[in-house]
XYZ file of C-alpha atoms in Angstrom:
313
model
C 14.596 15.040 -4.624
C 15.449 12.266 -2.117
C 12.834 9.332 -1.707
C 10.515 9.941 0.977
C 10.981 7.086 2.520
C 14.407 5.443 1.976
C 13.359 2.298 4.313
C 9.862 0.930 3.275
C 9.835 -2.211 2.038
C 9.219 -3.758 -1.283
C 5.930 -5.818 -0.293
C 4.487 -2.332 1.535
C 5.479 0.055 -1.193
C 3.212 -2.841 -3.373
C 0.454 -2.879 -0.908
C -0.091 0.958 -1.004
C 0.020 1.322 -4.745
C -2.599 -1.702 -4.537
C -4.591 0.575 -1.856
C -4.287 3.416 -4.290
C -5.548 1.882 -7.667
C -8.490 0.652 -5.153
C -9.591 4.056 -3.475
C -7.891 6.561 -5.777
C -7.748 5.487 -8.876
C -11.325 3.607 -8.858
C -10.094 0.563 -10.810
C -12.020 -2.478 -11.026
C -11.294 -5.697 -8.474
C -10.621 -7.238 -11.905
C -8.111 -4.987 -12.621
C -6.679 -4.303 -9.344
C -6.276 -8.368 -9.216
C -4.354 -8.156 -11.904
C -2.067 -5.430 -10.824
C -1.544 -8.061 -7.643
C -0.407 -10.813 -8.702
C 2.078 -9.473 -11.309
C 3.534 -7.457 -8.547
C 3.663 -9.905 -6.146
C 5.178 -12.409 -8.289
C 8.046 -9.753 -8.455
C 8.330 -9.236 -5.176
C 8.591 -12.825 -4.012
C 12.080 -12.899 -6.214
C 13.287 -10.406 -3.521
C 12.704 -10.919 0.012
C 13.495 -8.300 2.505
C 14.404 -5.954 -0.668
C 13.477 -2.270 0.782
C 11.836 -0.047 -2.587
C 15.342 2.258 -2.880
C 17.572 -1.003 -3.156
C 15.603 -1.662 -7.026
C 17.490 -1.722 -9.942
C 17.154 -1.743 -13.720
C 18.284 -5.351 -14.014
C 16.047 -6.164 -11.134
C 13.358 -5.597 -14.199
C 14.813 -7.131 -17.036
C 16.065 -10.094 -15.151
C 12.384 -10.967 -13.804
C 10.830 -10.178 -17.024
C 13.095 -12.607 -18.452
C 12.303 -15.682 -15.869
C 8.899 -14.899 -16.767
C 8.781 -15.555 -20.022
C 11.665 -18.212 -19.535
C 8.835 -19.992 -17.557
C 12.325 -20.025 -14.262
C 10.059 -17.411 -12.464
C 6.448 -19.543 -12.400
C 7.032 -23.300 -13.780
C 6.288 -22.900 -17.367
C 6.753 -19.832 -19.679
C 4.196 -16.844 -19.555
C 2.589 -15.634 -22.724
C 3.666 -12.734 -24.639
C 0.800 -10.835 -23.648
C 0.830 -11.894 -19.976
C 4.896 -10.824 -19.710
C 3.494 -7.653 -21.733
C 1.101 -6.874 -18.908
C 3.518 -7.795 -15.912
C 5.892 -5.264 -17.809
C 3.000 -2.471 -17.785
C 2.177 -3.510 -13.904
C 5.748 -2.915 -13.074
C 5.767 0.454 -15.024
C 3.062 1.551 -13.421
C 4.271 0.874 -9.908
C 7.488 2.657 -10.690
C 6.155 5.609 -11.755
C 3.752 5.689 -9.232
C 6.511 5.414 -6.611
C 8.464 8.819 -7.739
C 5.419 10.765 -7.984
C 4.518 10.253 -4.210
C 8.386 11.347 -3.707
C 9.143 7.152 -2.443
C 11.834 7.278 -5.288
C 13.919 9.938 -6.759
C 14.733 8.496 -10.154
C 12.959 5.667 -11.518
C 14.804 2.366 -12.342
C 11.800 0.842 -14.645
C 12.702 3.770 -17.246
C 13.993 2.124 -19.448
C 11.777 -0.984 -19.589
C 10.698 -0.334 -22.978
C 7.648 -1.879 -24.140
C 7.886 -5.680 -25.941
C 6.266 -5.353 -29.397
C 4.528 -7.982 -30.268
C 1.640 -9.101 -32.556
C -1.939 -8.769 -30.967
C -3.894 -11.876 -32.186
C -7.222 -10.954 -33.945
C -10.556 -11.383 -31.899
C -12.756 -14.202 -33.158
C -16.131 -12.647 -34.490
C -19.362 -15.059 -35.438
C -20.977 -14.619 -38.228
C -24.770 -12.875 -38.549
C -25.792 -16.013 -39.433
C -23.997 -17.928 -36.293
C -25.115 -15.058 -33.827
C -28.956 -15.572 -35.536
C -28.465 -19.523 -34.693
C -26.970 -19.258 -30.964
C -29.903 -16.713 -30.243
C -32.617 -18.482 -31.641
C -31.239 -21.798 -29.127
C -31.262 -19.782 -26.227
C -34.664 -18.953 -26.431
C -36.084 -21.847 -27.216
C -36.267 -23.715 -24.366
C -38.606 -23.907 -21.769
C -39.855 -20.703 -18.682
C -37.933 -19.537 -17.062
C -34.756 -20.457 -18.373
C -35.846 -19.988 -22.295
C -36.631 -16.062 -21.579
C -33.093 -15.303 -19.329
C -30.592 -16.892 -21.607
C -32.674 -15.090 -24.684
C -32.806 -11.937 -22.755
C -28.721 -12.343 -22.084
C -27.563 -13.581 -24.828
C -29.525 -10.783 -26.730
C -28.252 -7.979 -24.548
C -24.803 -9.171 -24.756
C -24.972 -8.746 -28.456
C -27.071 -5.452 -29.024
C -24.946 -3.578 -26.397
C -21.426 -5.455 -26.912
C -21.091 -5.449 -23.276
C -18.691 -6.899 -20.845
C -20.307 -10.096 -18.820
C -19.362 -8.023 -15.816
C -20.963 -5.288 -16.785
C -24.316 -7.365 -17.553
C -24.114 -9.822 -14.505
C -23.985 -6.059 -12.588
C -27.347 -4.872 -13.844
C -30.513 -3.513 -12.094
C -33.612 -3.079 -13.939
C -33.012 0.345 -13.188
C -30.470 0.759 -15.394
C -32.611 -0.346 -18.508
C -34.971 2.235 -19.691
C -37.442 1.137 -22.206
C -38.682 4.953 -23.016
C -38.183 5.252 -26.550
C -35.671 4.797 -27.616
C -34.353 2.193 -25.345
C -31.121 1.750 -23.776
C -29.275 0.764 -20.911
C -26.746 2.313 -18.465
C -23.360 0.223 -17.957
C -20.722 0.920 -15.579
C -17.327 -0.313 -17.426
C -13.696 -0.095 -16.058
C -13.229 2.611 -13.547
C -16.615 2.846 -13.308
C -17.310 4.972 -16.279
C -20.972 5.138 -17.331
C -22.308 4.907 -20.511
C -25.801 4.371 -22.481
C -26.430 2.112 -25.030
C -29.077 1.512 -27.415
C -30.939 -1.591 -26.742
C -32.658 -2.212 -30.414
C -35.978 -3.747 -30.611
C -35.051 -7.457 -30.520
C -32.994 -6.904 -27.175
C -35.729 -4.920 -26.036
C -38.436 -7.183 -26.208
C -36.832 -10.377 -24.730
C -35.542 -8.115 -21.281
C -39.496 -7.054 -21.192
C -40.362 -10.530 -21.549
C -38.142 -11.561 -19.043
C -38.587 -9.299 -16.571
C -42.732 -9.633 -16.500
C -42.344 -13.210 -15.871
C -39.527 -14.931 -15.993
C -37.313 -13.180 -13.393
C -40.021 -13.071 -10.700
C -40.874 -16.626 -10.994
C -36.964 -16.983 -10.699
C -36.976 -14.813 -8.021
C -39.746 -16.844 -5.787
C -36.858 -19.773 -6.503
C -34.649 -18.187 -3.463
C -35.989 -19.680 0.005
C -32.472 -19.952 1.492
C -32.531 -16.606 3.352
C -29.865 -15.543 0.814
C -30.700 -12.058 -0.958
C -31.132 -12.030 -4.673
C -30.543 -8.343 -4.602
C -31.499 -6.177 -7.480
C -29.678 -7.973 -10.144
C -31.518 -8.326 -13.811
C -30.182 -12.071 -14.509
C -30.663 -14.677 -11.590
C -30.289 -18.330 -11.427
C -32.364 -21.411 -10.863
C -31.811 -20.718 -6.944
C -33.099 -17.354 -7.671
C -29.693 -15.439 -6.720
C -27.546 -13.378 -8.890
C -26.015 -14.598 -11.990
C -22.198 -15.575 -11.551
C -19.505 -14.559 -14.606
C -19.070 -18.264 -14.565
C -23.125 -19.133 -15.100
C -22.924 -16.726 -17.427
C -20.234 -18.279 -19.794
C -22.651 -21.652 -19.589
C -25.497 -20.318 -20.669
C -23.693 -19.025 -23.961
C -21.578 -21.864 -24.466
C -24.754 -24.232 -24.108
C -26.200 -22.361 -26.839
C -23.290 -22.681 -28.648
C -23.581 -26.284 -28.453
C -27.414 -26.471 -28.831
C -26.960 -24.218 -32.544
C -24.285 -26.182 -33.569
C -21.327 -24.052 -33.554
C -18.390 -25.881 -34.089
C -15.929 -22.900 -31.689
C -15.622 -22.308 -28.428
C -17.748 -19.318 -27.877
C -17.561 -16.806 -25.085
C -19.233 -14.185 -23.639
C -16.670 -11.834 -24.912
C -17.251 -13.065 -28.474
C -20.338 -11.700 -28.739
C -18.880 -8.507 -27.974
C -16.443 -8.995 -30.742
C -19.427 -10.164 -33.144
C -20.811 -6.985 -32.199
C -17.945 -4.641 -33.227
C -17.393 -6.427 -36.135
C -20.948 -6.364 -37.761
C -21.250 -2.445 -36.863
C -17.773 -1.715 -38.661
C -18.554 -4.094 -41.637
C -22.221 -2.535 -41.102
C -20.550 1.510 -41.818
C -20.649 2.087 -38.610
C -17.294 4.690 -37.863
C -14.859 3.394 -35.297
C -15.402 6.336 -32.945
C -18.988 5.169 -32.723
C -18.056 1.995 -31.960
C -15.461 2.747 -29.569
C -17.755 4.993 -27.505
C -20.558 1.859 -27.535
C -17.547 -0.638 -26.517
C -16.716 2.051 -23.844
C -12.988 1.544 -24.839
C -10.415 4.829 -23.178
C -8.552 4.666 -26.039
C -9.065 4.653 -30.114
C -6.004 2.534 -30.119
C -8.199 -0.548 -28.553
C -10.885 -0.542 -30.727
C -8.758 -0.317 -34.144
C -8.057 -4.233 -33.663
C -11.444 -4.418 -35.282
C -10.768 -2.722 -38.391
C -7.730 -5.271 -38.987
C -10.952 -7.681 -38.651
C -13.123 -6.125 -41.477
C -10.069 -5.989 -43.595
C -8.686 -9.169 -42.973
C -12.669 -10.331 -44.054
C -11.869 -8.002 -47.467
C -9.326 -9.266 -48.054
C -10.410 -13.212 -48.462
C -13.445 -11.432 -50.482
C -10.967 -9.862 -52.902
C -8.882 -12.893 -52.978
C -11.733 -14.868 -54.027
C -13.610 -12.348 -56.321
C -11.311 -10.302 -57.998
C -10.162 -11.437 -61.448
C -6.397 -10.056 -61.081
C -6.241 -11.018 -57.443
Protein backbone atom coordinates (compact mmCIF):
# COMPACT_ATOMS: atom_id res chain seq x y z
CA UNK A 1 0.00 0.00 0.00
CA UNK A 2 1.34 3.44 -0.85
CA UNK A 3 1.47 6.16 1.78
CA UNK A 4 -1.71 8.17 2.19
CA UNK A 5 -0.01 11.57 2.41
CA UNK A 6 3.48 11.45 0.95
CA UNK A 7 4.10 15.19 1.24
CA UNK A 8 3.19 15.52 4.93
CA UNK A 9 5.99 17.22 6.84
CA UNK A 10 7.61 15.45 9.76
CA UNK A 11 6.56 18.30 12.06
CA UNK A 12 2.90 18.00 11.01
CA UNK A 13 2.97 14.20 11.36
CA UNK A 14 4.36 14.52 14.88
CA UNK A 15 1.63 17.02 15.77
CA UNK A 16 -1.01 14.58 14.49
CA UNK A 17 0.53 11.78 16.56
CA UNK A 18 0.47 13.91 19.72
CA UNK A 19 -3.20 14.70 19.05
CA UNK A 20 -3.83 10.97 18.70
CA UNK A 21 -2.21 10.30 22.09
CA UNK A 22 -4.25 13.04 23.75
CA UNK A 23 -7.66 12.55 22.17
CA UNK A 24 -7.90 8.89 21.22
CA UNK A 25 -5.54 7.21 23.68
CA UNK A 26 -6.41 9.48 26.59
CA UNK A 27 -2.77 9.64 27.67
CA UNK A 28 -1.95 11.82 30.67
CA UNK A 29 -0.46 15.30 30.13
CA UNK A 30 2.80 14.02 31.65
CA UNK A 31 2.99 11.14 29.14
CA UNK A 32 2.06 13.36 26.19
CA UNK A 33 4.68 15.91 27.23
CA UNK A 34 7.39 13.23 27.36
CA UNK A 35 6.51 11.97 23.87
CA UNK A 36 6.42 15.52 22.52
CA UNK A 37 9.87 16.35 23.89
CA UNK A 38 11.43 13.13 22.61
CA UNK A 39 9.96 13.47 19.14
CA UNK A 40 10.67 17.19 18.83
CA UNK A 41 14.36 16.50 19.45
CA UNK A 42 14.26 14.05 16.56
CA UNK A 43 12.46 16.51 14.27
CA UNK A 44 14.90 19.31 15.14
CA UNK A 45 17.68 17.23 13.59
CA UNK A 46 15.75 16.82 10.30
CA UNK A 47 14.49 20.29 9.36
CA UNK A 48 12.10 20.46 6.39
CA UNK A 49 11.90 16.66 6.12
CA UNK A 50 8.71 14.95 5.03
CA UNK A 51 7.60 11.79 6.78
CA UNK A 52 8.29 9.57 3.77
CA UNK A 53 11.92 10.73 3.66
CA UNK A 54 12.69 8.98 6.95
CA UNK A 55 15.30 6.21 6.81
CA UNK A 56 16.44 3.68 9.39
CA UNK A 57 19.81 5.46 9.68
CA UNK A 58 18.06 8.66 10.80
CA UNK A 59 16.83 6.89 13.94
CA UNK A 60 20.09 5.14 14.80
CA UNK A 61 22.09 8.34 14.30
CA UNK A 62 19.69 10.30 16.46
CA UNK A 63 19.86 7.82 19.35
CA UNK A 64 23.65 7.74 19.10
CA UNK A 65 23.69 11.55 19.27
CA UNK A 66 21.52 11.47 22.39
CA UNK A 67 23.82 8.95 24.08
CA UNK A 68 27.00 10.89 23.17
CA UNK A 69 25.61 14.32 24.05
CA UNK A 70 25.92 15.64 20.52
CA UNK A 71 22.18 16.27 20.26
CA UNK A 72 21.61 17.91 23.65
CA UNK A 73 24.97 19.22 24.85
CA UNK A 74 25.41 16.47 27.42
CA UNK A 75 24.93 12.69 27.28
CA UNK A 76 21.50 11.43 28.23
CA UNK A 77 21.15 8.56 30.67
CA UNK A 78 20.51 5.06 29.27
CA UNK A 79 16.94 5.22 30.55
CA UNK A 80 16.32 8.53 28.75
CA UNK A 81 17.75 7.14 25.49
CA UNK A 82 15.56 4.05 25.86
CA UNK A 83 12.50 6.23 26.40
CA UNK A 84 13.35 8.21 23.24
CA UNK A 85 13.72 4.92 21.37
CA UNK A 86 10.27 3.82 22.56
CA UNK A 87 8.75 7.17 21.53
CA UNK A 88 10.17 6.86 18.02
CA UNK A 89 8.94 3.28 17.68
CA UNK A 90 5.44 4.27 18.81
CA UNK A 91 5.39 7.13 16.31
CA UNK A 92 6.44 5.05 13.30
CA UNK A 93 4.05 2.21 14.17
CA UNK A 94 1.22 4.76 14.32
CA UNK A 95 2.31 6.21 10.98
CA UNK A 96 2.10 2.79 9.35
CA UNK A 97 -1.26 2.03 10.99
CA UNK A 98 -2.69 5.29 9.63
CA UNK A 99 -1.21 4.75 6.14
CA UNK A 100 1.15 7.71 6.40
CA UNK A 101 3.98 5.25 5.75
CA UNK A 102 4.02 2.11 3.67
CA UNK A 103 6.79 0.51 5.72
CA UNK A 104 8.16 1.14 9.19
CA UNK A 105 11.67 2.63 8.91
CA UNK A 106 12.28 2.03 12.62
CA UNK A 107 11.20 -1.61 12.66
CA UNK A 108 14.77 -2.81 13.24
CA UNK A 109 15.35 -0.36 16.07
CA UNK A 110 16.03 -3.01 18.69
CA UNK A 111 15.40 -2.11 22.32
CA UNK A 112 18.54 -1.43 24.25
CA UNK A 113 19.08 -3.90 27.05
CA UNK A 114 20.00 -2.11 30.25
CA UNK A 115 20.09 -2.89 33.90
CA UNK A 116 17.19 -1.36 35.76
CA UNK A 117 18.13 0.32 39.02
CA UNK A 118 16.37 -1.05 42.06
CA UNK A 119 13.91 1.37 43.64
CA UNK A 120 14.94 2.51 47.10
CA UNK A 121 12.48 1.74 49.88
CA UNK A 122 12.42 3.08 53.42
CA UNK A 123 12.37 0.68 56.33
CA UNK A 124 9.15 0.27 58.28
CA UNK A 125 10.81 2.15 61.17
CA UNK A 126 11.79 5.04 58.89
CA UNK A 127 8.24 5.31 57.56
CA UNK A 128 6.89 5.41 61.11
CA UNK A 129 9.30 8.21 61.98
CA UNK A 130 8.37 10.11 58.84
CA UNK A 131 4.65 9.89 59.56
CA UNK A 132 5.16 10.94 63.17
CA UNK A 133 7.21 13.96 62.11
CA UNK A 134 4.54 15.04 59.61
CA UNK A 135 1.81 14.92 62.27
CA UNK A 136 3.89 16.71 64.90
CA UNK A 137 3.11 20.22 63.62
CA UNK A 138 0.51 22.82 64.57
CA UNK A 139 -2.92 22.73 62.93
CA UNK A 140 -3.93 22.94 60.16
CA UNK A 141 -0.56 22.04 58.61
CA UNK A 142 0.09 19.00 60.78
CA UNK A 143 -3.27 17.41 60.01
CA UNK A 144 -2.86 18.06 56.28
CA UNK A 145 0.70 16.73 56.09
CA UNK A 146 -0.19 13.71 58.20
CA UNK A 147 -3.17 12.89 55.95
CA UNK A 148 -1.07 13.33 52.82
CA UNK A 149 1.78 11.06 53.93
CA UNK A 150 -0.50 8.46 55.50
CA UNK A 151 -2.44 8.30 52.24
CA UNK A 152 0.70 7.98 50.09
CA UNK A 153 2.04 5.13 52.18
CA UNK A 154 -1.32 3.37 52.71
CA UNK A 155 -2.22 3.27 49.02
CA UNK A 156 1.07 3.44 47.09
CA UNK A 157 -0.51 6.21 45.03
CA UNK A 158 1.42 8.41 42.63
CA UNK A 159 1.66 12.00 43.83
CA UNK A 160 -0.25 13.14 40.71
CA UNK A 161 -3.12 10.84 41.71
CA UNK A 162 -3.23 12.20 45.26
CA UNK A 163 -3.24 15.90 44.43
CA UNK A 164 -6.08 15.25 41.96
CA UNK A 165 -8.29 13.68 44.65
CA UNK A 166 -11.67 15.18 45.52
CA UNK A 167 -13.65 14.38 48.70
CA UNK A 168 -16.03 12.30 46.58
CA UNK A 169 -13.15 9.94 45.76
CA UNK A 170 -12.84 8.91 49.42
CA UNK A 171 -15.21 6.39 50.98
CA UNK A 172 -15.08 5.98 54.74
CA UNK A 173 -17.75 3.29 54.99
CA UNK A 174 -16.31 -0.07 56.02
CA UNK A 175 -14.05 -0.96 54.36
CA UNK A 176 -12.62 2.52 53.84
CA UNK A 177 -11.11 2.98 50.39
CA UNK A 178 -10.07 5.63 47.88
CA UNK A 179 -10.73 5.91 44.15
CA UNK A 180 -7.55 6.71 42.22
CA UNK A 181 -7.19 7.62 38.56
CA UNK A 182 -3.91 6.48 37.09
CA UNK A 183 -2.30 6.71 33.68
CA UNK A 184 -4.85 7.05 30.90
CA UNK A 185 -7.48 7.88 33.55
CA UNK A 186 -7.66 4.20 34.47
CA UNK A 187 -9.65 3.90 37.68
CA UNK A 188 -8.81 1.63 40.61
CA UNK A 189 -10.06 1.26 44.18
CA UNK A 190 -7.45 0.92 46.92
CA UNK A 191 -8.09 0.19 50.62
CA UNK A 192 -7.15 2.97 53.02
CA UNK A 193 -6.43 1.19 56.27
CA UNK A 194 -7.32 2.49 59.72
CA UNK A 195 -4.46 4.98 60.14
CA UNK A 196 -4.91 6.74 56.79
CA UNK A 197 -8.70 6.78 57.15
CA UNK A 198 -8.45 8.39 60.60
CA UNK A 199 -5.90 10.97 59.41
CA UNK A 200 -8.06 11.90 56.42
CA UNK A 201 -11.20 12.22 58.55
CA UNK A 202 -9.39 14.48 60.98
CA UNK A 203 -8.02 16.66 58.18
CA UNK A 204 -11.29 16.94 56.24
CA UNK A 205 -13.34 17.73 59.34
CA UNK A 206 -11.46 20.77 60.62
CA UNK A 207 -8.16 21.54 58.92
CA UNK A 208 -9.24 21.57 55.29
CA UNK A 209 -12.11 24.02 55.98
CA UNK A 210 -9.61 26.24 57.83
CA UNK A 211 -7.27 26.20 54.83
CA UNK A 212 -10.12 26.80 52.37
CA UNK A 213 -11.18 29.86 54.38
CA UNK A 214 -7.77 31.45 53.68
CA UNK A 215 -8.53 31.69 49.98
CA UNK A 216 -9.44 35.37 49.79
CA UNK A 217 -7.92 36.20 46.41
CA UNK A 218 -10.88 35.08 44.37
CA UNK A 219 -9.09 32.08 42.86
CA UNK A 220 -11.06 28.92 43.41
CA UNK A 221 -9.60 26.12 45.47
CA UNK A 222 -11.85 23.84 43.48
CA UNK A 223 -12.78 20.57 45.05
CA UNK A 224 -9.26 19.30 45.71
CA UNK A 225 -8.75 17.37 48.94
CA UNK A 226 -5.32 18.81 49.65
CA UNK A 227 -4.91 22.58 49.84
CA UNK A 228 -1.93 24.86 50.40
CA UNK A 229 -1.72 27.65 52.97
CA UNK A 230 -3.56 30.01 50.61
CA UNK A 231 -6.48 27.63 50.26
CA UNK A 232 -5.60 26.58 46.73
CA UNK A 233 -4.95 23.08 45.39
CA UNK A 234 -1.62 21.59 46.41
CA UNK A 235 0.88 21.26 43.56
CA UNK A 236 3.30 18.38 42.91
CA UNK A 237 6.18 20.60 43.99
CA UNK A 238 4.44 21.58 47.24
CA UNK A 239 3.70 17.93 48.02
CA UNK A 240 7.35 17.08 47.37
CA UNK A 241 8.40 19.82 49.82
CA UNK A 242 6.03 18.45 52.48
CA UNK A 243 7.64 15.01 52.23
CA UNK A 244 11.15 16.49 52.26
CA UNK A 245 10.37 18.62 55.33
CA UNK A 246 9.00 15.63 57.23
CA UNK A 247 12.09 13.56 56.30
CA UNK A 248 14.38 16.28 57.62
CA UNK A 249 12.40 16.51 60.85
CA UNK A 250 12.59 12.72 61.21
CA UNK A 251 16.37 12.89 60.60
CA UNK A 252 16.21 10.40 57.74
CA UNK A 253 19.54 10.68 55.95
CA UNK A 254 18.44 9.65 52.44
CA UNK A 255 16.62 11.87 49.97
CA UNK A 256 12.97 10.99 50.49
CA UNK A 257 10.46 11.66 47.72
CA UNK A 258 6.73 10.95 47.36
CA UNK A 259 7.60 8.15 44.93
CA UNK A 260 9.82 6.54 47.56
CA UNK A 261 6.70 6.02 49.67
CA UNK A 262 5.17 4.20 46.68
CA UNK A 263 8.26 2.00 46.49
CA UNK A 264 8.07 1.39 50.24
CA UNK A 265 4.37 0.48 50.01
CA UNK A 266 5.06 -2.18 47.37
CA UNK A 267 8.18 -3.55 49.02
CA UNK A 268 6.60 -3.85 52.46
CA UNK A 269 3.53 -5.60 51.04
CA UNK A 270 5.68 -8.22 49.29
CA UNK A 271 7.86 -8.69 52.36
CA UNK A 272 4.66 -9.22 54.35
CA UNK A 273 3.51 -12.00 52.02
CA UNK A 274 1.29 -10.23 49.47
CA UNK A 275 1.20 -11.75 45.99
CA UNK A 276 2.81 -9.86 43.15
CA UNK A 277 -0.52 -9.90 41.29
CA UNK A 278 -2.23 -8.12 44.18
CA UNK A 279 0.56 -5.54 44.37
CA UNK A 280 0.29 -4.99 40.61
CA UNK A 281 -3.43 -4.27 41.00
CA UNK A 282 -2.91 -1.91 43.93
CA UNK A 283 -0.17 0.04 42.15
CA UNK A 284 -2.20 0.31 38.95
CA UNK A 285 0.51 -1.23 36.77
CA UNK A 286 -0.75 -2.28 33.34
CA UNK A 287 1.98 -4.91 33.06
CA UNK A 288 3.20 -7.40 35.63
CA UNK A 289 6.72 -6.82 34.30
CA UNK A 290 6.69 -3.33 35.82
CA UNK A 291 5.80 -4.72 39.24
CA UNK A 292 8.39 -7.50 39.16
CA UNK A 293 11.22 -5.10 39.95
CA UNK A 294 9.95 -5.14 43.55
CA UNK A 295 10.61 -8.85 43.79
CA UNK A 296 14.25 -8.03 43.07
CA UNK A 297 14.20 -5.65 46.03
CA UNK A 298 12.92 -8.30 48.43
CA UNK A 299 15.31 -10.94 47.05
CA UNK A 300 18.15 -8.48 47.56
CA UNK A 301 17.08 -8.02 51.17
CA UNK A 302 16.83 -11.76 51.71
CA UNK A 303 20.30 -12.20 50.24
CA UNK A 304 21.69 -9.80 52.83
CA UNK A 305 19.90 -11.65 55.63
CA UNK A 306 21.21 -14.96 54.31
CA UNK A 307 24.77 -13.64 54.14
CA UNK A 308 24.63 -12.34 57.67
CA UNK A 309 22.90 -15.27 59.35
CA UNK A 310 23.50 -18.51 57.49
CA UNK A 311 26.48 -20.49 58.84
CA UNK A 312 27.67 -21.48 55.36
CA UNK A 313 26.84 -18.35 53.37
